[in-house]
Amino acid sequence: MTLVAAVQMVSTPRVDENIATARRLVAQAAAAGAKLVLLPEYWPIMGMSDGDKVSHAEALGKGPIQDFMAQAAREHGIWLLGGTLPLASDDPSKVINTTLVYDPEGRHVGRYDKIHLFGFTRGSESYNESKTIVPGKQVGTVDTPLGKVGMSVCYDLRFPELYRAMGPLTLIVVPAAFTYTTGQAHWEVLLRARAIENQCYVLAAAQGGEHANGRRTWGHSMLIDPWGEVKARLAEGEGVVLGDVDRVYLDSVRESLPALKHRTM
């Protein structure tokens, strides 16, 4: 078995504050024995406006956000999946919402750019990520000692075909900043569905609370097993969710109910 951790944050508009919080929570997870740690979406910055993250965009391989992630992975000897950070794009008015993966030596070994961009309007509540984000185009997976990990971000959770394109997985990771409205309605049922239909573990790291910009995020970071059972959860506020990924149990689920082998299309 391998202990994994999801970090839940209530990120602020200040990158230095968020790095300090992430440093403390990653250290907490590592001290508990986690070998793979996942940060939430937008962990380095939840700005007062959607455009604030553009001014903090980093070129790949350069900048304080990436320096922190590489250093933390190396210091604690963990696999660190950096939620999402704003990477510079070819459009100076937009960023790429990117998950970067670092191995225990602190090397950058994987990347996934969020493909599906969130759009939602209900009354006075409105979001349109396409105004400030360039969508990704490539499915993202990374091979780790616990097995193949499939990467997705927040709104991707609503598109099951993305996960099928990854092939058989040991673990799906979902860094997210689900709104309170949509999270309350759909977050857990979608996470459990992805675990059940792909017969793998799902680790979700969320933003969870009231932010300085007035936005409220749902939280409920959790680990779900291949049978769809929630093994660990944190409702709101910052903290760490810990749980084991058990390859023996995963194999037993697939052996008793070989749904992945029964696919005909």
PDB file of N, CA and C in Angstrom, residues 58-61 66 80-83 85-90 95-102 107-114 134-143 149-153:
ATOM      1  N   GLU A  58       4.017  32.171 -15.020  1.00  0.00           N
ATOM      2  CA  GLU A  58       5.437  31.837 -15.094  1.00  0.00           C
ATOM      3  C   GLU A  58       5.734  31.092 -16.388  1.00  0.00           C
ATOM      4  N   ALA A  59       6.913  31.340 -16.939  1.00  0.00           N
ATOM      5  CA  ALA A  59       7.398  30.514 -18.045  1.00  0.00           C
ATOM      6  C   ALA A  59       7.760  29.147 -17.493  1.00  0.00           C
ATOM      7  N   LEU A  60       7.587  28.109 -18.298  1.00  0.00           N
ATOM      8  CA  LEU A  60       7.875  26.756 -17.830  1.00  0.00           C
ATOM      9  C   LEU A  60       9.330  26.665 -17.372  1.00  0.00           C
ATOM     10  N   GLY A  61       9.524  26.204 -16.143  1.00  0.00           N
ATOM     11  CA  GLY A  61      10.866  26.022 -15.595  1.00  0.00           C
ATOM     12  C   GLY A  61      11.420  27.218 -14.862  1.00  0.00           C
ATOM     13  N   GLN A  66       7.141  27.423  -9.255  1.00  0.00           N
ATOM     14  CA  GLN A  66       7.784  26.168  -9.661  1.00  0.00           C
ATOM     15  C   GLN A  66       9.003  25.859  -8.804  1.00  0.00           C
ATOM     16  N   LEU A  80       5.145  15.114  -6.018  1.00  0.00           N
ATOM     17  CA  LEU A  80       4.302  16.277  -5.781  1.00  0.00           C
ATOM     18  C   LEU A  80       3.612  16.680  -7.077  1.00  0.00           C
ATOM     19  N   LEU A  81       2.295  16.668  -7.048  1.00  0.00           N
ATOM     20  CA  LEU A  81       1.493  17.107  -8.188  1.00  0.00           C
ATOM     21  C   LEU A  81       0.929  18.476  -7.838  1.00  0.00           C
ATOM     22  N   GLY A  82       1.402  19.477  -8.586  1.00  0.00           N
ATOM     23  CA  GLY A  82       1.196  20.860  -8.183  1.00  0.00           C
ATOM     24  C   GLY A  82      -0.143  21.450  -8.536  1.00  0.00           C
ATOM     25  N   GLY A  83      -1.230  20.741  -8.221  1.00  0.00           N
ATOM     26  CA  GLY A  83      -2.550  21.320  -8.429  1.00  0.00           C
ATOM     27  C   GLY A  83      -2.597  21.995  -9.779  1.00  0.00           C
ATOM     28  N   LEU A  85      -1.100  25.821 -11.608  1.00  0.00           N
ATOM     29  CA  LEU A  85      -0.485  27.135 -11.521  1.00  0.00           C
ATOM     30  C   LEU A  85      -0.672  27.820 -12.858  1.00  0.00           C
ATOM     31  N   PRO A  86      -0.572  29.162 -12.910  1.00  0.00           N
ATOM     32  CA  PRO A  86      -0.708  29.865 -14.187  1.00  0.00           C
ATOM     33  C   PRO A  86       0.608  29.871 -14.954  1.00  0.00           C
ATOM     34  N   LEU A  87       0.637  29.162 -16.080  1.00  0.00           N
ATOM     35  CA  LEU A  87       1.801  29.199 -16.967  1.00  0.00           C
ATOM     36  C   LEU A  87       1.554  30.206 -18.085  1.00  0.00           C
ATOM     37  N   ALA A  88       2.610  30.857 -18.508  1.00  0.00           N
ATOM     38  CA  ALA A  88       2.502  31.837 -19.587  1.00  0.00           C
ATOM     39  C   ALA A  88       2.088  31.151 -20.886  1.00  0.00           C
ATOM     40  N   SER A  89       1.235  31.819 -21.652  1.00  0.00           N
ATOM     41  CA  SER A  89       0.799  31.311 -22.951  1.00  0.00           C
ATOM     42  C   SER A  89       1.254  32.261 -24.046  1.00  0.00           C
ATOM     43  N   ASP A  90       0.952  31.911 -25.290  1.00  0.00           N
ATOM     44  CA  ASP A  90       1.293  32.790 -26.417  1.00  0.00           C
ATOM     45  C   ASP A  90       0.421  34.044 -26.451  1.00  0.00           C
ATOM     46  N   VAL A  95      -3.552  32.712 -19.601  1.00  0.00           N
ATOM     47  CA  VAL A  95      -2.581  31.754 -19.077  1.00  0.00           C
ATOM     48  C   VAL A  95      -3.002  30.343 -19.470  1.00  0.00           C
ATOM     49  N   ILE A  96      -2.134  29.394 -19.194  1.00  0.00           N
ATOM     50  CA  ILE A  96      -2.456  27.979 -19.278  1.00  0.00           C
ATOM     51  C   ILE A  96      -2.605  27.475 -17.842  1.00  0.00           C
ATOM     52  N   ASN A  97      -3.717  26.832 -17.541  1.00  0.00           N
ATOM     53  CA  ASN A  97      -3.984  26.330 -16.191  1.00  0.00           C
ATOM     54  C   ASN A  97      -3.406  24.921 -16.098  1.00  0.00           C
ATOM     55  N   THR A  98      -2.245  24.807 -15.466  1.00  0.00           N
ATOM     56  CA  THR A  98      -1.386  23.632 -15.641  1.00  0.00           C
ATOM     57  C   THR A  98      -1.101  22.893 -14.346  1.00  0.00           C
ATOM     58  N   THR A  99      -1.140  21.565 -14.426  1.00  0.00           N
ATOM     59  CA  THR A  99      -0.634  20.690 -13.375  1.00  0.00           C
ATOM     60  C   THR A  99       0.778  20.256 -13.749  1.00  0.00           C
ATOM     61  N   LEU A 100       1.731  20.471 -12.851  1.00  0.00           N
ATOM     62  CA  LEU A 100       3.090  19.996 -13.049  1.00  0.00           C
ATOM     63  C   LEU A 100       3.398  18.922 -12.016  1.00  0.00           C
ATOM     64  N   VAL A 101       4.153  17.909 -12.439  1.00  0.00           N
ATOM     65  CA  VAL A 101       4.501  16.777 -11.576  1.00  0.00           C
ATOM     66  C   VAL A 101       5.995  16.793 -11.317  1.00  0.00           C
ATOM     67  N   TYR A 102       6.355  16.615 -10.040  1.00  0.00           N
ATOM     68  CA  TYR A 102       7.760  16.551  -9.639  1.00  0.00           C
ATOM     69  C   TYR A 102       8.010  15.234  -8.931  1.00  0.00           C
ATOM     70  N   ARG A 107      12.658  16.715  -9.775  1.00  0.00           N
ATOM     71  CA  ARG A 107      12.679  16.903 -11.228  1.00  0.00           C
ATOM     72  C   ARG A 107      11.264  17.016 -11.774  1.00  0.00           C
ATOM     73  N   HIS A 108      11.088  17.912 -12.737  1.00  0.00           N
ATOM     74  CA  HIS A 108       9.801  18.043 -13.416  1.00  0.00           C
ATOM     75  C   HIS A 108       9.659  16.887 -14.395  1.00  0.00           C
ATOM     76  N   VAL A 109       8.667  16.013 -14.163  1.00  0.00           N
ATOM     77  CA  VAL A 109       8.554  14.780 -14.960  1.00  0.00           C
ATOM     78  C   VAL A 109       7.193  14.619 -15.621  1.00  0.00           C
ATOM     79  N   GLY A 110       6.286  15.562 -15.449  1.00  0.00           N
ATOM     80  CA  GLY A 110       4.970  15.415 -16.062  1.00  0.00           C
ATOM     81  C   GLY A 110       4.220  16.720 -16.085  1.00  0.00           C
ATOM     82  N   ARG A 111       3.245  16.807 -17.004  1.00  0.00           N
ATOM     83  CA  ARG A 111       2.472  18.034 -17.163  1.00  0.00           C
ATOM     84  C   ARG A 111       1.104  17.717 -17.746  1.00  0.00           C
ATOM     85  N   TYR A 112       0.107  18.447 -17.281  1.00  0.00           N
ATOM     86  CA  TYR A 112      -1.218  18.392 -17.893  1.00  0.00           C
ATOM     87  C   TYR A 112      -1.806  19.794 -17.893  1.00  0.00           C
ATOM     88  N   ASP A 113      -2.275  20.244 -19.057  1.00  0.00           N
ATOM     89  CA  ASP A 113      -2.938  21.536 -19.203  1.00  0.00           C
ATOM     90  C   ASP A 113      -4.445  21.301 -19.253  1.00  0.00           C
ATOM     91  N   LYS A 114      -5.181  21.978 -18.375  1.00  0.00           N
ATOM     92  CA  LYS A 114      -6.628  21.787 -18.269  1.00  0.00           C
ATOM     93  C   LYS A 114      -7.314  21.977 -19.627  1.00  0.00           C
ATOM     94  N   VAL A 134      -6.181  29.599 -21.773  1.00  0.00           N
ATOM     95  CA  VAL A 134      -6.069  28.881 -23.044  1.00  0.00           C
ATOM     96  C   VAL A 134      -6.252  27.393 -22.750  1.00  0.00           C
ATOM     97  N   PRO A 135      -7.168  26.700 -23.408  1.00  0.00           N
ATOM     98  CA  PRO A 135      -7.395  25.285 -23.090  1.00  0.00           C
ATOM     99  C   PRO A 135      -6.251  24.395 -23.549  1.00  0.00           C
ATOM    100  N   GLY A 136      -6.019  23.324 -22.794  1.00  0.00           N
ATOM    101  CA  GLY A 136      -5.050  22.319 -23.199  1.00  0.00           C
ATOM    102  C   GLY A 136      -5.614  21.425 -24.285  1.00  0.00           C
ATOM    103  N   LYS A 137      -4.749  20.581 -24.841  1.00  0.00           N
ATOM    104  CA  LYS A 137      -5.153  19.711 -25.950  1.00  0.00           C
ATOM    105  C   LYS A 137      -4.766  18.250 -25.753  1.00  0.00           C
ATOM    106  N   GLN A 138      -3.897  17.961 -24.782  1.00  0.00           N
ATOM    107  CA  GLN A 138      -3.351  16.620 -24.640  1.00  0.00           C
ATOM    108  C   GLN A 138      -3.793  15.974 -23.328  1.00  0.00           C
ATOM    109  N   VAL A 139      -4.171  14.689 -23.406  1.00  0.00           N
ATOM    110  CA  VAL A 139      -4.410  13.893 -22.208  1.00  0.00           C
ATOM    111  C   VAL A 139      -3.104  13.782 -21.431  1.00  0.00           C
ATOM    112  N   GLY A 140      -3.200  13.810 -20.097  1.00  0.00           N
ATOM    113  CA  GLY A 140      -1.994  13.766 -19.272  1.00  0.00           C
ATOM    114  C   GLY A 140      -1.969  12.595 -18.318  1.00  0.00           C
ATOM    115  N   THR A 141      -0.932  11.776 -18.408  1.00  0.00           N
ATOM    116  CA  THR A 141      -0.700  10.698 -17.443  1.00  0.00           C
ATOM    117  C   THR A 141       0.767  10.702 -17.057  1.00  0.00           C
ATOM    118  N   VAL A 142       1.060  10.078 -15.917  1.00  0.00           N
ATOM    119  CA  VAL A 142       2.450   9.959 -15.477  1.00  0.00           C
ATOM    120  C   VAL A 142       2.614   8.631 -14.759  1.00  0.00           C
ATOM    121  N   ASP A 143       3.721   7.940 -15.024  1.00  0.00           N
ATOM    122  CA  ASP A 143       4.018   6.674 -14.367  1.00  0.00           C
ATOM    123  C   ASP A 143       4.768   6.933 -13.065  1.00  0.00           C
ATOM    124  N   VAL A 149      -0.838   7.227 -13.170  1.00  0.00           N
ATOM    125  CA  VAL A 149      -1.703   8.266 -12.614  1.00  0.00           C
ATOM    126  C   VAL A 149      -2.271   9.101 -13.757  1.00  0.00           C
ATOM    127  N   GLY A 150      -3.585   9.261 -13.775  1.00  0.00           N
ATOM    128  CA  GLY A 150      -4.248  10.086 -14.770  1.00  0.00           C
ATOM    129  C   GLY A 150      -4.552  11.458 -14.194  1.00  0.00           C
ATOM    130  N   MET A 151      -4.238  12.493 -14.967  1.00  0.00           N
ATOM    131  CA  MET A 151      -4.395  13.859 -14.473  1.00  0.00           C
ATOM    132  C   MET A 151      -5.604  14.549 -15.104  1.00  0.00           C
ATOM    133  N   SER A 152      -6.336  15.271 -14.267  1.00  0.00           N
ATOM    134  CA  SER A 152      -7.466  16.069 -14.716  1.00  0.00           C
ATOM    135  C   SER A 152      -7.601  17.238 -13.762  1.00  0.00           C
ATOM    136  N   VAL A 153      -8.431  18.218 -14.142  1.00  0.00           N
ATOM    137  CA  VAL A 153      -8.593  19.417 -13.318  1.00  0.00           C
ATOM    138  C   VAL A 153     -10.067  19.820 -13.271  1.00  0.00           C
TER     139      VAL A 153
END
